[in-house]
Short mmCIF file of C-alpha atoms in Angstrom, two decimals:
data_model
loop_
_atom_site.label_atom_id
_atom_site.label_comp_id
_atom_site.label_asym_id
_atom_site.label_seq_id
_atom_site.Cartn_x
_atom_site.Cartn_y
_atom_site.Cartn_z
CA MET A 1 -0.04 0.07 0.03
CA LEU A 2 2.82 2.42 1.03
CA SER A 3 4.67 1.59 -2.15
CA LYS A 4 1.56 2.57 -4.25
CA ILE A 5 1.41 5.88 -2.65
CA PHE A 6 5.20 6.49 -3.37
CA ALA A 7 4.56 5.29 -6.91
CA SER A 8 1.65 7.79 -7.30
CA ILE A 9 3.65 10.66 -5.91
CA ALA A 10 6.65 9.92 -8.39
CA VAL A 11 4.13 9.56 -11.26
CA ALA A 12 2.65 12.93 -10.38
CA ILE A 13 6.03 14.66 -10.07
CA THR A 14 7.29 13.22 -13.39
CA GLY A 15 3.95 14.22 -14.98
CA SER A 16 3.98 17.73 -13.87
CA ILE A 17 7.78 18.20 -15.00
CA LEU A 18 6.73 16.89 -18.46
CA LEU A 19 3.76 19.13 -18.75
CA TYR A 20 6.00 22.07 -17.63
CA GLY A 21 8.34 21.02 -20.46
CA VAL A 22 5.37 21.20 -22.94
CA SER A 23 5.10 24.91 -22.28
CA ASP A 24 8.52 25.38 -23.91
CA PHE A 25 7.10 23.90 -27.22
CA PRO A 26 6.77 26.24 -30.17
CA ALA A 27 3.18 27.40 -30.84
CA PHE A 28 0.97 25.26 -33.00
CA GLY A 29 1.42 26.08 -36.57
CA ASP A 30 4.57 28.20 -35.95
CA PRO A 31 6.49 28.47 -39.39
CA ASN A 32 9.68 28.43 -37.46
CA SER A 33 9.16 25.27 -35.45
CA PRO A 34 11.10 22.17 -36.48
CA ALA A 35 7.77 20.22 -37.01
CA SER A 36 6.48 22.55 -39.73
CA ALA A 37 9.81 23.11 -41.41
CA GLY A 38 9.59 22.69 -45.15
CA VAL A 39 7.19 25.68 -45.24
CA PRO A 40 8.88 28.26 -47.49
CA GLY A 41 10.43 31.00 -45.21
CA SER A 42 11.22 28.65 -42.24
CA GLU A 43 14.65 28.72 -40.92
CA SER A 44 15.04 25.06 -40.61
CA VAL A 45 17.43 22.97 -42.58
CA SER A 46 14.73 20.58 -43.59
CA LEU A 47 13.89 22.61 -46.65
CA TYR A 48 17.49 22.05 -47.90
CA PHE A 49 17.08 18.16 -47.45
CA ILE A 50 13.77 18.08 -49.32
CA GLU A 51 14.97 20.21 -52.36
CA GLU A 52 18.67 19.21 -52.53
CA SER A 53 19.18 15.74 -51.27
CA TYR A 54 18.08 14.02 -54.48
CA LYS A 55 20.72 16.16 -56.37
CA ASP A 56 23.37 15.56 -53.80
CA THR A 57 23.12 11.75 -53.27
CA LYS A 58 20.77 10.38 -56.12
CA VAL A 59 18.93 8.60 -53.35
CA PRO A 60 14.88 8.95 -53.81
CA ASN A 61 14.21 8.15 -50.24
CA LEU A 62 14.78 11.25 -48.36
CA VAL A 63 14.64 9.68 -44.87
CA THR A 64 17.45 7.20 -45.80
CA SER A 65 19.56 10.06 -47.25
CA VAL A 66 19.21 12.08 -44.21
CA LEU A 67 19.58 9.09 -41.82
CA ALA A 68 22.68 7.52 -43.52
CA ASP A 69 24.40 10.46 -45.11
CA TYR A 70 23.75 13.87 -43.51
CA ARG A 71 23.42 12.47 -40.15
CA GLY A 72 25.60 9.47 -40.65
CA TYR A 73 27.45 10.09 -37.36
CA ASP A 74 24.17 9.96 -35.44
CA THR A 75 23.27 6.72 -37.08
CA MET A 76 26.66 5.09 -36.44
CA PHE A 77 26.38 5.70 -32.71
CA GLU A 78 22.80 4.55 -32.66
CA THR A 79 24.17 1.36 -33.97
CA VAL A 80 26.78 1.33 -31.23
CA VAL A 81 23.92 1.88 -28.78
CA ILE A 82 22.14 -1.42 -30.06
CA PHE A 83 25.63 -3.14 -29.85
CA ALA A 84 26.04 -1.83 -26.31
CA ALA A 85 22.45 -3.16 -25.45
CA GLY A 86 23.26 -6.64 -26.67
CA MET A 87 26.68 -6.52 -24.59
CA ALA A 88 24.62 -5.48 -21.57
CA ILE A 89 22.24 -8.42 -21.97
CA PHE A 90 25.17 -10.67 -22.43
CA ALA A 91 26.75 -9.33 -19.34
CA ILE A 92 23.78 -9.67 -17.07
CA LEU A 93 22.11 -12.71 -18.23
CA ARG A 94 24.61 -15.03 -19.81
CA VAL A 95 25.62 -18.07 -17.57
CA VAL A 96 29.17 -19.07 -18.78
CA GLY A 97 30.71 -22.36 -18.26
CA ASN A 98 27.80 -24.89 -19.22
CA ASP A 99 28.31 -27.49 -21.68
CA GLY A 100 25.52 -26.49 -24.04
CA GLU A 101 27.98 -26.43 -26.98
CA GLU A 102 28.61 -30.15 -26.59
CA LYS A 103 25.11 -31.11 -26.24
CA ARG A 104 24.20 -29.09 -29.47
CA ALA A 105 26.67 -31.04 -31.36
CA THR A 106 25.40 -34.47 -30.41
CA SER A 107 21.73 -33.51 -30.68
CA LEU A 108 21.98 -32.72 -34.43
CA GLU A 109 18.99 -34.94 -35.15
CA ASP A 110 16.51 -33.80 -32.53
CA SER A 111 14.68 -31.29 -34.77
CA PHE A 112 11.03 -31.48 -35.46
CA THR A 113 10.78 -34.87 -37.08
CA ASN A 114 11.18 -36.95 -33.97
CA GLY A 115 9.90 -36.59 -30.52
CA ASP A 116 7.53 -33.66 -30.10
CA HIS A 117 4.91 -34.39 -32.69
CA SER A 118 2.74 -31.57 -31.82
CA ARG A 119 5.19 -29.22 -33.32
CA ILE A 120 5.28 -30.86 -36.80
CA ILE A 121 2.65 -28.46 -38.34
CA VAL A 122 4.39 -25.39 -36.93
CA GLY A 123 7.99 -26.56 -37.81
CA THR A 124 6.94 -27.48 -41.41
CA THR A 125 5.24 -24.10 -41.81
CA VAL A 126 8.15 -22.20 -40.44
CA ARG A 127 10.64 -24.14 -42.80
CA ILE A 128 8.55 -22.93 -45.74
CA VAL A 129 8.06 -19.29 -44.48
CA VAL A 130 11.52 -18.49 -43.18
CA PRO A 131 13.28 -18.45 -46.59
CA VAL A 132 10.65 -15.76 -47.79
CA ILE A 133 11.08 -13.83 -44.59
CA GLN A 134 14.77 -13.70 -44.99
CA LEU A 135 14.52 -12.79 -48.75
CA PHE A 136 12.18 -10.02 -47.91
CA ALA A 137 14.56 -8.93 -45.32
CA LEU A 138 17.43 -8.76 -47.75
CA TYR A 139 15.28 -6.82 -50.25
CA VAL A 140 14.39 -4.22 -47.35
CA ILE A 141 18.20 -3.80 -46.59
CA ALA A 142 19.20 -3.57 -50.27
CA HIS A 143 16.35 -1.53 -51.54
CA GLY A 144 16.30 0.88 -48.46
CA HIS A 145 17.33 3.93 -50.34
CA HIS A 146 14.61 3.50 -53.05
CA SER A 147 11.56 2.61 -50.81
CA PRO A 148 10.79 2.65 -47.12
CA GLY A 149 13.13 0.30 -45.25
CA GLY A 150 16.82 0.16 -44.59
CA GLY A 151 19.36 -1.38 -42.29
CA PHE A 152 17.51 -1.29 -38.97
CA GLN A 153 14.22 -2.71 -40.41
CA GLY A 154 15.73 -5.25 -42.48
CA GLY A 155 17.98 -6.35 -39.77
CA VAL A 156 15.14 -6.66 -37.29
CA ILE A 157 13.22 -8.73 -39.85
CA LEU A 158 16.26 -10.98 -40.43
CA GLY A 159 16.80 -11.33 -36.76
CA ALA A 160 12.96 -12.26 -36.27
CA SER A 161 13.49 -15.13 -38.83
CA PHE A 162 16.01 -16.70 -36.49
CA ILE A 163 13.64 -16.04 -33.61
CA ILE A 164 10.92 -17.87 -35.41
CA ILE A 165 13.12 -20.80 -36.04
CA ALA A 166 13.85 -20.85 -32.18
CA LEU A 167 10.17 -20.55 -31.35
CA SER A 168 9.10 -23.26 -33.61
CA GLU A 169 11.62 -25.90 -32.92
CA ASN A 170 13.84 -25.06 -30.02
CA LEU A 171 16.83 -22.54 -29.22
CA ASN A 172 19.45 -25.13 -30.41
CA ALA A 173 17.94 -25.29 -33.92
CA ALA A 174 18.43 -21.59 -34.31
CA LEU A 175 21.95 -21.67 -32.57
CA ARG A 176 22.99 -24.16 -34.99
CA ARG A 177 22.29 -21.62 -37.90
CA LEU A 178 23.69 -18.69 -36.15
CA SER A 179 25.89 -19.76 -33.28
CA GLU A 180 26.94 -17.61 -30.30
CA GLN A 181 30.30 -16.98 -31.64
CA ASN A 182 29.03 -16.00 -34.93
CA TYR A 183 26.45 -13.42 -33.74
CA VAL A 184 28.91 -11.75 -31.48
CA ARG A 185 31.39 -11.61 -34.38
CA LEU A 186 28.58 -10.30 -36.85
CA ALA A 187 27.51 -7.58 -34.25
CA ALA A 188 31.26 -6.35 -34.15
CA ILE A 189 31.80 -6.59 -37.92
CA GLY A 190 28.69 -4.48 -38.60
CA ILE A 191 29.96 -1.56 -36.54
CA LEU A 192 33.49 -1.98 -38.09
CA ILE A 193 32.04 -1.89 -41.78
CA TYR A 194 30.16 1.41 -40.82
CA ALA A 195 33.42 2.78 -39.22
CA ALA A 196 35.37 1.57 -42.05
CA PHE A 197 33.39 3.69 -44.52
CA GLY A 198 34.11 6.86 -42.35
CA VAL A 199 37.89 6.08 -41.90
CA MET A 200 38.22 5.55 -45.71
CA ALA A 201 37.01 8.91 -46.32
CA GLN A 202 39.47 10.31 -43.84
CA ILE A 203 42.21 8.55 -45.52
CA LEU A 204 41.35 10.09 -48.86
CA GLY A 205 41.49 13.51 -47.17
CA LYS A 206 37.83 14.53 -46.34
CA ASN A 207 35.76 14.45 -43.04
CA PHE A 208 34.82 11.35 -41.23
CA LEU A 209 31.81 9.78 -43.19
CA ASP A 210 32.04 12.09 -46.05
CA TYR A 211 31.22 9.51 -48.59
CA GLY A 212 31.54 11.69 -51.79
CA VAL A 213 35.32 11.28 -51.74
CA LEU A 214 35.10 7.60 -52.10
CA GLU A 215 34.30 7.71 -55.82
CA PRO A 216 37.62 6.24 -57.07
CA LEU A 217 37.29 3.21 -54.73
CA LEU A 218 33.63 2.51 -55.71
CA PHE A 219 34.24 3.11 -59.49
CA THR A 220 31.23 5.29 -59.74
CA ASP A 221 30.66 8.06 -62.14
CA GLY A 222 30.43 11.17 -59.84
CA PRO A 223 30.54 11.78 -56.14
CA GLU A 224 26.73 11.51 -55.96
CA MET A 225 26.69 7.95 -56.97
CA ALA A 226 29.50 7.23 -54.37
CA ARG A 227 27.41 8.64 -51.79
CA SER A 228 24.46 6.34 -52.75
CA HIS A 229 26.51 3.19 -52.78
CA SER A 230 28.29 4.15 -49.49
CA MET A 231 24.82 4.43 -48.04
CA LEU A 232 24.06 0.81 -49.10
CA GLY A 233 27.39 -0.30 -47.57
CA VAL A 234 26.53 1.35 -44.35
CA GLU A 235 22.97 0.07 -44.22
CA VAL A 236 24.57 -3.43 -44.54
CA GLY A 237 26.76 -2.75 -41.59
CA VAL A 238 23.68 -1.64 -39.51
CA ALA A 239 21.80 -4.70 -40.56
CA PHE A 240 24.63 -7.08 -39.49
CA THR A 241 24.55 -5.47 -35.89
CA VAL A 242 20.80 -5.29 -35.50
CA THR A 243 20.25 -8.93 -36.94
CA ALA A 244 22.89 -10.39 -34.40
CA ILE A 245 21.84 -8.39 -31.38
CA MET A 246 18.08 -8.95 -31.84
CA PHE A 247 18.63 -12.66 -31.92
CA ALA A 248 21.21 -12.51 -29.07
CA ILE A 249 18.63 -10.63 -26.75
CA TYR A 250 16.11 -13.30 -27.56
CA ALA A 251 18.39 -16.20 -27.00
CA ASN A 252 19.67 -14.97 -23.67
CA LEU A 253 16.22 -13.92 -22.37
CA SER A 254 14.27 -16.96 -23.39
CA SER A 255 16.93 -19.43 -21.87
CA ARG A 256 17.94 -17.27 -18.80
CA GLY A 257 21.38 -17.06 -20.23
CA GLN A 258 21.99 -20.82 -20.62
CA LEU A 259 21.51 -20.87 -24.31
CA GLU A 260 19.73 -24.22 -24.23
CA LYS A 261 16.18 -25.30 -25.18
CA GLY A 262 14.72 -21.84 -24.93
CA LEU A 263 10.82 -21.46 -24.57
CA MET B 1 -4.44 11.98 -43.89
CA ILE B 2 -8.11 11.18 -43.05
CA PHE B 3 -9.32 12.82 -40.05
CA ALA B 4 -12.07 10.34 -39.19
CA LEU B 5 -9.58 7.40 -39.57
CA ASP B 6 -7.26 9.31 -37.28
CA ILE B 7 -9.92 9.51 -34.58
CA ILE B 8 -10.77 5.92 -34.78
CA ILE B 9 -7.14 4.68 -34.50
CA LEU B 10 -6.58 7.05 -31.71
CA VAL B 11 -9.65 5.92 -29.76
CA PHE B 12 -8.49 2.34 -30.21
CA LEU B 13 -4.96 3.24 -29.17
CA VAL B 14 -6.23 4.81 -25.94
CA ILE B 15 -8.32 1.71 -25.20
CA ALA B 16 -5.51 -0.58 -25.96
CA ALA B 17 -3.22 1.40 -23.72
CA LEU B 18 -5.75 1.33 -20.82
CA ILE B 19 -6.58 -2.43 -21.21
CA ALA B 20 -2.59 -3.21 -21.14
CA LEU B 21 -2.22 -1.12 -18.04
CA SER B 22 -5.25 -2.63 -16.17
CA VAL B 23 -5.10 -6.33 -17.03
CA LYS B 24 -3.65 -8.61 -14.39
CA ASP B 25 -2.21 -11.36 -16.62
CA LEU B 26 1.31 -10.47 -17.83
CA LEU B 27 0.89 -12.51 -20.94
CA SER B 28 -2.29 -10.79 -22.08
CA ALA B 29 -0.69 -7.45 -21.28
CA SER B 30 2.20 -8.02 -23.46
CA MET B 31 -0.11 -9.31 -26.31
CA ILE B 32 -2.19 -6.09 -25.89
CA PHE B 33 0.99 -4.03 -25.91
CA GLY B 34 1.73 -5.60 -29.19
CA ILE B 35 -1.63 -4.44 -30.51
CA TYR B 36 -0.82 -1.08 -29.09
CA GLY B 37 2.40 -1.09 -31.18
CA PHE B 38 0.49 -2.16 -34.15
CA LEU B 39 -2.00 0.62 -33.89
CA ILE B 40 0.79 3.19 -33.49
CA CYS B 41 2.28 1.89 -36.79
CA LEU B 42 -1.12 2.21 -38.51
CA LEU B 43 -1.35 5.74 -37.23
CA TRP B 44 2.21 6.63 -38.53
CA ALA B 45 1.50 4.99 -41.98
CA GLU B 46 -1.83 6.74 -42.24
CA MET B 47 0.09 10.15 -41.41
CA GLY B 48 2.59 9.45 -44.17
CA ALA B 49 5.80 8.44 -42.08
CA VAL B 50 6.02 5.17 -43.89
CA ASP B 51 9.70 4.51 -42.69
CA VAL B 52 8.86 5.10 -38.98
CA ALA B 53 5.74 2.91 -39.42
CA PHE B 54 7.96 0.11 -40.90
CA THR B 55 10.29 0.27 -37.97
CA GLU B 56 7.44 0.31 -35.42
CA ALA B 57 5.82 -2.65 -37.09
CA SER B 58 8.93 -4.89 -37.13
CA VAL B 59 10.29 -3.60 -33.75
CA GLY B 60 7.44 -2.53 -31.66
CA ALA B 61 4.70 -5.04 -32.84
CA GLY B 62 7.11 -7.92 -33.76
CA VAL B 63 10.24 -8.39 -31.95
CA SER B 64 9.56 -6.47 -28.69
CA THR B 65 6.28 -8.53 -28.10
CA VAL B 66 8.23 -11.68 -28.69
CA LEU B 67 10.94 -10.54 -26.12
CA LEU B 68 8.21 -9.44 -23.60
CA ILE B 69 6.60 -13.06 -23.83
CA ALA B 70 10.06 -14.72 -23.63
CA THR B 71 10.57 -12.76 -20.35
CA VAL B 72 6.83 -13.42 -19.07
CA TYR B 73 7.43 -17.11 -19.77
CA ASN B 74 10.46 -17.05 -17.36
CA THR B 75 8.54 -15.48 -14.34
CA ARG B 76 6.33 -17.17 -11.81
CA ARG B 77 2.79 -16.21 -11.10
CA HIS B 78 3.29 -15.40 -7.50
CA SER B 79 6.39 -13.55 -5.96
CA SER B 80 8.35 -15.73 -3.48
CA ASP B 81 8.59 -13.17 -0.75
#
């Protein structure tokens, strides 16, 4: 009872602080506010993105060009945040020193065919559906600068396809396809790919993540196409990290850090 | 942007949020939280922010619901103390 009173007081204080913060917002329909930028005469940078980003980068999807090029530094550290989240889950939950790896090697045959017959329908359906999901995920990653999508979304879908395998059979079936060693490596490689695009631009004499200068390395005609192709490369890096971390979080949460059996 | 559709989705959003808060069973609460995420996704798609809607559909309605259920599955119905 006492804890409920304290919780109510905490909620009331937080709510009043939030309401106080709302009073600092720009007025509704204010042309200078960031939300209504793009209205001619506003001071925001958004109008520049809307008008010039296709000429600068040859990327039709405005969101991706802002996310991966103009604000590439932001996106890189968002990816690092996801990596850090995965490492935190690993540090808190993972129980080291079991013999799960050995059991996984010996139980290669234990998938849906023998034993648990109630899972046959689910297992078969998942086996048909998973390749389609993964193909769609790759399309979302690779087509992210022409249509909605990109590294984050495609990575989550790709990670979800491994989670679906773990749900339909057991965690070991998914870990045989993407083992713990491999997903930790994949997560680190993703960030390294992203950072490599930045460092290569630095080596060629421009700022970190200034992709236009990568033109001779990517064999493109003009710095615009170099920026477009570098965005694709960066999205692939993001997708690696997100895929690995999404599956890592599920694997550790569902098995209490044992990486055995799962749900 | 259709105003009537906005209102309908927002009403369902508030209903889903209230049910998710008030329901006792954690499993149903996380399922309703998934519905809440999907309704937000619909709202964003309807407002024209397709990229954000896509992210919400895959992360909010998809993976985070699975993660919540995975966590609920590892809890007990009554606390031990």
